[in-house]
């Protein structure tokens, strides 16, 4: 039996990174998720965890594939343990006003230092 075709969006930056069409520094991979370094880190640890399949934001991911969302959170925990001290902030910017610029669901895994709190 072959695996089902992945859900992709042709012009999506993170779909292209997941497919290996664009370079990234991958730190961990699971069956349905990938973790790679953010190109513009905002903290000593700043990793993005994405579903391999395309969902526009975390709300769509939660509604369509809650098991994959659980894998995103679990992989974030694993990355925080390997890249920092296991403590982390998980951020899902959802909508342009919230700062979302890439419309493929992704978790920012941020840590490696004492973090401030200045979202606005
Ligand atoms: P958002 O603003 O959508 O919450 O987060 C998008 C994140 O993707 C930003 O933190 C940005 O630095 C990161 N980013 C944008 N383009 C690239 C890229 O080509 N490669 C990587 N690794 N990260 C990117
Ligand atoms: Zn995508």
mmCIF file with all atom_site columns, C-alpha atoms and ligand atoms in Angstrom:
data_model
loop_
_atom_site.group_PDB
_atom_site.id
_atom_site.type_symbol
_atom_site.label_atom_id
_atom_site.label_alt_id
_atom_site.label_comp_id
_atom_site.label_asym_id
_atom_site.label_entity_id
_atom_site.label_seq_id
_atom_site.pdbx_PDB_ins_code
_atom_site.Cartn_x
_atom_site.Cartn_y
_atom_site.Cartn_z
_atom_site.occupancy
_atom_site.B_iso_or_equiv
_atom_site.pdbx_formal_charge
_atom_site.auth_seq_id
_atom_site.auth_comp_id
_atom_site.auth_asym_id
_atom_site.auth_atom_id
_atom_site.pdbx_PDB_model_num
ATOM   1   C  CA  . UNK A 1 1   ? 0.000   0.000  0.000  1.00 0.00 ? 1   UNK A CA  1
ATOM   2   C  CA  . UNK A 1 2   ? 1.322   3.443  -0.847 1.00 0.00 ? 2   UNK A CA  1
ATOM   3   C  CA  . UNK A 1 3   ? 0.928   6.460  1.440  1.00 0.00 ? 3   UNK A CA  1
ATOM   4   C  CA  . UNK A 1 4   ? -1.748  9.000  0.526  1.00 0.00 ? 4   UNK A CA  1
ATOM   5   C  CA  . UNK A 1 5   ? -0.498  11.990 -1.423 1.00 0.00 ? 5   UNK A CA  1
ATOM   6   C  CA  . UNK A 1 6   ? 0.505   14.898 0.842  1.00 0.00 ? 6   UNK A CA  1
ATOM   7   C  CA  . UNK A 1 7   ? -1.711  17.964 1.004  1.00 0.00 ? 7   UNK A CA  1
ATOM   8   C  CA  . UNK A 1 8   ? 0.389   20.760 -0.500 1.00 0.00 ? 8   UNK A CA  1
ATOM   9   C  CA  . UNK A 1 9   ? -0.092  24.292 -1.771 1.00 0.00 ? 9   UNK A CA  1
ATOM   10  C  CA  . UNK A 1 10  ? 2.178   25.077 -4.742 1.00 0.00 ? 10  UNK A CA  1
ATOM   11  C  CA  . UNK A 1 11  ? 3.189   28.613 -3.805 1.00 0.00 ? 11  UNK A CA  1
ATOM   12  C  CA  . UNK A 1 12  ? 3.569   27.948 -0.071 1.00 0.00 ? 12  UNK A CA  1
ATOM   13  C  CA  . UNK A 1 13  ? 7.029   28.639 1.365  1.00 0.00 ? 13  UNK A CA  1
ATOM   14  C  CA  . UNK A 1 14  ? 6.792   26.008 4.100  1.00 0.00 ? 14  UNK A CA  1
ATOM   15  C  CA  . UNK A 1 15  ? 5.379   23.340 1.743  1.00 0.00 ? 15  UNK A CA  1
ATOM   16  C  CA  . UNK A 1 16  ? 8.478   23.923 -0.389 1.00 0.00 ? 16  UNK A CA  1
ATOM   17  C  CA  . UNK A 1 17  ? 10.782  23.676 2.642  1.00 0.00 ? 17  UNK A CA  1
ATOM   18  C  CA  . UNK A 1 18  ? 9.065   20.442 3.758  1.00 0.00 ? 18  UNK A CA  1
ATOM   19  C  CA  . UNK A 1 19  ? 9.483   19.039 0.224  1.00 0.00 ? 19  UNK A CA  1
ATOM   20  C  CA  . UNK A 1 20  ? 13.189  19.949 0.228  1.00 0.00 ? 20  UNK A CA  1
ATOM   21  C  CA  . UNK A 1 21  ? 12.748  22.364 -2.697 1.00 0.00 ? 21  UNK A CA  1
ATOM   22  C  CA  . UNK A 1 22  ? 14.106  25.225 -0.551 1.00 0.00 ? 22  UNK A CA  1
ATOM   23  C  CA  . UNK A 1 23  ? 16.951  24.910 1.959  1.00 0.00 ? 23  UNK A CA  1
ATOM   24  C  CA  . UNK A 1 24  ? 16.453  24.929 5.719  1.00 0.00 ? 24  UNK A CA  1
ATOM   25  C  CA  . UNK A 1 25  ? 18.291  23.751 8.807  1.00 0.00 ? 25  UNK A CA  1
ATOM   26  C  CA  . UNK A 1 26  ? 16.183  20.827 9.980  1.00 0.00 ? 26  UNK A CA  1
ATOM   27  C  CA  . UNK A 1 27  ? 16.585  19.912 13.647 1.00 0.00 ? 27  UNK A CA  1
ATOM   28  C  CA  . UNK A 1 28  ? 14.036  17.061 13.923 1.00 0.00 ? 28  UNK A CA  1
ATOM   29  C  CA  . UNK A 1 29  ? 11.632  15.094 11.804 1.00 0.00 ? 29  UNK A CA  1
ATOM   30  C  CA  . UNK A 1 30  ? 8.617   12.943 12.586 1.00 0.00 ? 30  UNK A CA  1
ATOM   31  C  CA  . UNK A 1 31  ? 6.157   11.135 10.361 1.00 0.00 ? 31  UNK A CA  1
ATOM   32  C  CA  . UNK A 1 32  ? 3.788   14.094 9.974  1.00 0.00 ? 32  UNK A CA  1
ATOM   33  C  CA  . UNK A 1 33  ? 5.827   17.047 11.253 1.00 0.00 ? 33  UNK A CA  1
ATOM   34  C  CA  . UNK A 1 34  ? 9.183   18.748 10.675 1.00 0.00 ? 34  UNK A CA  1
ATOM   35  C  CA  . UNK A 1 35  ? 11.187  21.166 12.869 1.00 0.00 ? 35  UNK A CA  1
ATOM   36  C  CA  . UNK A 1 36  ? 13.637  23.651 11.359 1.00 0.00 ? 36  UNK A CA  1
ATOM   37  C  CA  . UNK A 1 37  ? 15.500  26.769 12.470 1.00 0.00 ? 37  UNK A CA  1
ATOM   38  C  CA  . UNK A 1 38  ? 13.738  30.114 11.979 1.00 0.00 ? 38  UNK A CA  1
ATOM   39  C  CA  . UNK A 1 39  ? 15.709  32.175 9.456  1.00 0.00 ? 39  UNK A CA  1
ATOM   40  C  CA  . UNK A 1 40  ? 15.446  35.289 11.698 1.00 0.00 ? 40  UNK A CA  1
ATOM   41  C  CA  . UNK A 1 41  ? 15.725  34.013 15.284 1.00 0.00 ? 41  UNK A CA  1
ATOM   42  C  CA  . UNK A 1 42  ? 14.223  36.156 18.053 1.00 0.00 ? 42  UNK A CA  1
ATOM   43  C  CA  . UNK A 1 43  ? 15.773  34.145 20.919 1.00 0.00 ? 43  UNK A CA  1
ATOM   44  C  CA  . UNK A 1 44  ? 18.717  31.750 21.411 1.00 0.00 ? 44  UNK A CA  1
ATOM   45  C  CA  . UNK A 1 45  ? 16.337  28.913 20.508 1.00 0.00 ? 45  UNK A CA  1
ATOM   46  C  CA  . UNK A 1 46  ? 13.830  29.755 17.787 1.00 0.00 ? 46  UNK A CA  1
ATOM   47  C  CA  . UNK A 1 47  ? 12.614  26.727 15.880 1.00 0.00 ? 47  UNK A CA  1
ATOM   48  C  CA  . UNK A 1 48  ? 9.520   26.354 13.711 1.00 0.00 ? 48  UNK A CA  1
ATOM   49  C  CA  . UNK A 1 49  ? 7.506   23.132 13.904 1.00 0.00 ? 49  UNK A CA  1
ATOM   50  C  CA  . UNK A 1 50  ? 5.204   22.558 10.945 1.00 0.00 ? 50  UNK A CA  1
ATOM   51  C  CA  . UNK A 1 51  ? 2.845   19.833 9.784  1.00 0.00 ? 51  UNK A CA  1
ATOM   52  C  CA  . UNK A 1 52  ? 4.097   18.219 6.576  1.00 0.00 ? 52  UNK A CA  1
ATOM   53  C  CA  . UNK A 1 53  ? 0.615   18.708 5.086  1.00 0.00 ? 53  UNK A CA  1
ATOM   54  C  CA  . UNK A 1 54  ? -0.666  22.180 4.295  1.00 0.00 ? 54  UNK A CA  1
ATOM   55  C  CA  . UNK A 1 55  ? -3.122  23.870 6.669  1.00 0.00 ? 55  UNK A CA  1
ATOM   56  C  CA  . UNK A 1 56  ? -3.441  27.652 6.544  1.00 0.00 ? 56  UNK A CA  1
ATOM   57  C  CA  . UNK A 1 57  ? -3.267  28.185 10.289 1.00 0.00 ? 57  UNK A CA  1
ATOM   58  C  CA  . UNK A 1 58  ? -3.428  26.374 13.604 1.00 0.00 ? 58  UNK A CA  1
ATOM   59  C  CA  . UNK A 1 59  ? -7.222  26.665 13.825 1.00 0.00 ? 59  UNK A CA  1
ATOM   60  C  CA  . UNK A 1 60  ? -7.601  24.823 10.508 1.00 0.00 ? 60  UNK A CA  1
ATOM   61  C  CA  . UNK A 1 61  ? -5.049  22.263 11.685 1.00 0.00 ? 61  UNK A CA  1
ATOM   62  C  CA  . UNK A 1 62  ? -6.933  21.726 14.958 1.00 0.00 ? 62  UNK A CA  1
ATOM   63  C  CA  . UNK A 1 63  ? -10.250 21.283 13.142 1.00 0.00 ? 63  UNK A CA  1
ATOM   64  C  CA  . UNK A 1 64  ? -8.903  18.989 10.397 1.00 0.00 ? 64  UNK A CA  1
ATOM   65  C  CA  . UNK A 1 65  ? -6.143  16.993 12.048 1.00 0.00 ? 65  UNK A CA  1
ATOM   66  C  CA  . UNK A 1 66  ? -5.990  17.304 15.853 1.00 0.00 ? 66  UNK A CA  1
ATOM   67  C  CA  . UNK A 1 67  ? -3.659  14.314 16.032 1.00 0.00 ? 67  UNK A CA  1
ATOM   68  C  CA  . UNK A 1 68  ? -1.139  16.191 13.874 1.00 0.00 ? 68  UNK A CA  1
ATOM   69  C  CA  . UNK A 1 69  ? -1.473  19.251 16.125 1.00 0.00 ? 69  UNK A CA  1
ATOM   70  C  CA  . UNK A 1 70  ? -0.668  16.997 19.073 1.00 0.00 ? 70  UNK A CA  1
ATOM   71  C  CA  . UNK A 1 71  ? 2.426   15.808 17.203 1.00 0.00 ? 71  UNK A CA  1
ATOM   72  C  CA  . UNK A 1 72  ? 3.451   19.462 16.637 1.00 0.00 ? 72  UNK A CA  1
ATOM   73  C  CA  . UNK A 1 73  ? 3.297   20.091 20.406 1.00 0.00 ? 73  UNK A CA  1
ATOM   74  C  CA  . UNK A 1 74  ? 5.112   16.865 21.211 1.00 0.00 ? 74  UNK A CA  1
ATOM   75  C  CA  . UNK A 1 75  ? 7.896   17.609 18.724 1.00 0.00 ? 75  UNK A CA  1
ATOM   76  C  CA  . UNK A 1 76  ? 8.207   21.135 20.158 1.00 0.00 ? 76  UNK A CA  1
ATOM   77  C  CA  . UNK A 1 77  ? 8.830   19.604 23.593 1.00 0.00 ? 77  UNK A CA  1
ATOM   78  C  CA  . UNK A 1 78  ? 11.454  17.272 22.137 1.00 0.00 ? 78  UNK A CA  1
ATOM   79  C  CA  . UNK A 1 79  ? 13.205  20.141 20.326 1.00 0.00 ? 79  UNK A CA  1
ATOM   80  C  CA  . UNK A 1 80  ? 13.212  22.293 23.486 1.00 0.00 ? 80  UNK A CA  1
ATOM   81  C  CA  . UNK A 1 81  ? 14.921  19.461 25.340 1.00 0.00 ? 81  UNK A CA  1
ATOM   82  C  CA  . UNK A 1 82  ? 17.575  18.924 22.663 1.00 0.00 ? 82  UNK A CA  1
ATOM   83  C  CA  . UNK A 1 83  ? 18.165  22.608 21.788 1.00 0.00 ? 83  UNK A CA  1
ATOM   84  C  CA  . UNK A 1 84  ? 17.732  24.221 25.239 1.00 0.00 ? 84  UNK A CA  1
ATOM   85  C  CA  . UNK A 1 85  ? 16.814  23.245 28.803 1.00 0.00 ? 85  UNK A CA  1
ATOM   86  C  CA  . UNK A 1 86  ? 13.386  21.812 28.026 1.00 0.00 ? 86  UNK A CA  1
ATOM   87  C  CA  . UNK A 1 87  ? 11.469  24.997 28.848 1.00 0.00 ? 87  UNK A CA  1
ATOM   88  C  CA  . UNK A 1 88  ? 9.843   26.774 25.949 1.00 0.00 ? 88  UNK A CA  1
ATOM   89  C  CA  . UNK A 1 89  ? 7.209   29.196 24.716 1.00 0.00 ? 89  UNK A CA  1
ATOM   90  C  CA  . UNK A 1 90  ? 4.928   27.932 21.947 1.00 0.00 ? 90  UNK A CA  1
ATOM   91  C  CA  . UNK A 1 91  ? 3.433   30.650 19.699 1.00 0.00 ? 91  UNK A CA  1
ATOM   92  C  CA  . UNK A 1 92  ? 0.944   30.246 16.861 1.00 0.00 ? 92  UNK A CA  1
ATOM   93  C  CA  . UNK A 1 93  ? 0.455   33.617 15.199 1.00 0.00 ? 93  UNK A CA  1
ATOM   94  C  CA  . UNK A 1 94  ? -2.992  33.364 13.631 1.00 0.00 ? 94  UNK A CA  1
ATOM   95  C  CA  . UNK A 1 95  ? -4.042  36.139 11.236 1.00 0.00 ? 95  UNK A CA  1
ATOM   96  C  CA  . UNK A 1 96  ? -2.115  39.137 9.943  1.00 0.00 ? 96  UNK A CA  1
ATOM   97  C  CA  . UNK A 1 97  ? -3.015  41.339 12.931 1.00 0.00 ? 97  UNK A CA  1
ATOM   98  C  CA  . UNK A 1 98  ? -1.468  38.698 15.185 1.00 0.00 ? 98  UNK A CA  1
ATOM   99  C  CA  . UNK A 1 99  ? 1.714   38.746 13.129 1.00 0.00 ? 99  UNK A CA  1
ATOM   100 C  CA  . UNK A 1 100 ? 1.166   35.751 10.861 1.00 0.00 ? 100 UNK A CA  1
ATOM   101 C  CA  . UNK A 1 101 ? 3.147   36.144 7.627  1.00 0.00 ? 101 UNK A CA  1
ATOM   102 C  CA  . UNK A 1 102 ? 3.382   32.542 6.381  1.00 0.00 ? 102 UNK A CA  1
ATOM   103 C  CA  . UNK A 1 103 ? -0.002  30.884 5.886  1.00 0.00 ? 103 UNK A CA  1
ATOM   104 C  CA  . UNK A 1 104 ? 1.082   27.319 6.550  1.00 0.00 ? 104 UNK A CA  1
ATOM   105 C  CA  . UNK A 1 105 ? 0.385   26.424 10.182 1.00 0.00 ? 105 UNK A CA  1
ATOM   106 C  CA  . UNK A 1 106 ? 3.527   26.618 12.300 1.00 0.00 ? 106 UNK A CA  1
ATOM   107 C  CA  . UNK A 1 107 ? 4.524   26.738 15.937 1.00 0.00 ? 107 UNK A CA  1
ATOM   108 C  CA  . UNK A 1 108 ? 7.321   29.033 17.018 1.00 0.00 ? 108 UNK A CA  1
ATOM   109 C  CA  . UNK A 1 109 ? 9.321   27.183 19.698 1.00 0.00 ? 109 UNK A CA  1
ATOM   110 C  CA  . UNK A 1 110 ? 11.159  29.932 21.581 1.00 0.00 ? 110 UNK A CA  1
ATOM   111 C  CA  . UNK A 1 111 ? 13.491  29.660 24.557 1.00 0.00 ? 111 UNK A CA  1
ATOM   112 C  CA  . UNK A 1 112 ? 17.077  29.291 25.653 1.00 0.00 ? 112 UNK A CA  1
ATOM   113 C  CA  . UNK A 1 113 ? 16.898  32.448 27.798 1.00 0.00 ? 113 UNK A CA  1
ATOM   114 C  CA  . UNK A 1 114 ? 14.652  34.180 30.340 1.00 0.00 ? 114 UNK A CA  1
ATOM   115 C  CA  . UNK A 1 115 ? 11.891  35.570 28.124 1.00 0.00 ? 115 UNK A CA  1
ATOM   116 C  CA  . UNK A 1 116 ? 10.116  38.893 28.403 1.00 0.00 ? 116 UNK A CA  1
ATOM   117 C  CA  . UNK A 1 117 ? 6.454   39.437 27.611 1.00 0.00 ? 117 UNK A CA  1
ATOM   118 C  CA  . UNK A 1 118 ? 5.782   42.305 25.200 1.00 0.00 ? 118 UNK A CA  1
ATOM   119 C  CA  . UNK A 1 119 ? 3.340   41.084 22.560 1.00 0.00 ? 119 UNK A CA  1
ATOM   120 C  CA  . UNK A 1 120 ? 1.993   44.570 21.765 1.00 0.00 ? 120 UNK A CA  1
HETATM 121 P  P1  . LIG B 2 .   ? 4.826   34.142 11.235 1.00 0.00 ? 1   LIG B P1  1
HETATM 122 O  O1  . LIG B 2 .   ? 5.164   35.602 11.069 1.00 0.00 ? 1   LIG B O1  1
HETATM 123 O  O2  . LIG B 2 .   ? 3.964   33.674 10.079 1.00 0.00 ? 1   LIG B O2  1
HETATM 124 O  O3  . LIG B 2 .   ? 4.262   33.771 12.565 1.00 0.00 ? 1   LIG B O3  1
HETATM 125 O  O4  . LIG B 2 .   ? 6.196   33.372 11.198 1.00 0.00 ? 1   LIG B O4  1
HETATM 126 C  C1  . LIG B 2 .   ? 6.886   33.122 10.017 1.00 0.00 ? 1   LIG B C1  1
HETATM 127 C  C2  . LIG B 2 .   ? 8.311   32.852 10.416 1.00 0.00 ? 1   LIG B C2  1
HETATM 128 O  O5  . LIG B 2 .   ? 8.970   32.268 9.304  1.00 0.00 ? 1   LIG B O5  1
HETATM 129 C  C3  . LIG B 2 .   ? 9.109   34.107 10.772 1.00 0.00 ? 1   LIG B C3  1
HETATM 130 O  O6  . LIG B 2 .   ? 9.606   33.993 12.110 1.00 0.00 ? 1   LIG B O6  1
HETATM 131 C  C4  . LIG B 2 .   ? 10.225  34.147 9.743  1.00 0.00 ? 1   LIG B C4  1
HETATM 132 O  O7  . LIG B 2 .   ? 11.459  34.568 10.280 1.00 0.00 ? 1   LIG B O7  1
HETATM 133 C  C5  . LIG B 2 .   ? 10.286  32.719 9.265  1.00 0.00 ? 1   LIG B C5  1
HETATM 134 N  N1  . LIG B 2 .   ? 10.728  32.574 7.878  1.00 0.00 ? 1   LIG B N1  1
HETATM 135 C  C6  . LIG B 2 .   ? 10.341  33.325 6.801  1.00 0.00 ? 1   LIG B C6  1
HETATM 136 N  N2  . LIG B 2 .   ? 10.931  32.887 5.692  1.00 0.00 ? 1   LIG B N2  1
HETATM 137 C  C7  . LIG B 2 .   ? 11.698  31.828 6.062  1.00 0.00 ? 1   LIG B C7  1
HETATM 138 C  C8  . LIG B 2 .   ? 12.554  30.944 5.333  1.00 0.00 ? 1   LIG B C8  1
HETATM 139 O  O8  . LIG B 2 .   ? 12.725  31.037 4.132  1.00 0.00 ? 1   LIG B O8  1
HETATM 140 N  N3  . LIG B 2 .   ? 13.185  29.974 6.052  1.00 0.00 ? 1   LIG B N3  1
HETATM 141 C  C9  . LIG B 2 .   ? 13.028  29.844 7.406  1.00 0.00 ? 1   LIG B C9  1
HETATM 142 N  N4  . LIG B 2 .   ? 13.711  28.858 8.009  1.00 0.00 ? 1   LIG B N4  1
HETATM 143 N  N5  . LIG B 2 .   ? 12.217  30.659 8.123  1.00 0.00 ? 1   LIG B N5  1
HETATM 144 C  C10 . LIG B 2 .   ? 11.563  31.632 7.458  1.00 0.00 ? 1   LIG B C10 1
HETATM 145 ZN ZN1 . LIG B 2 .   ? 2.055   24.914 2.921  1.00 0.00 ? 2   LIG B ZN1 1
#
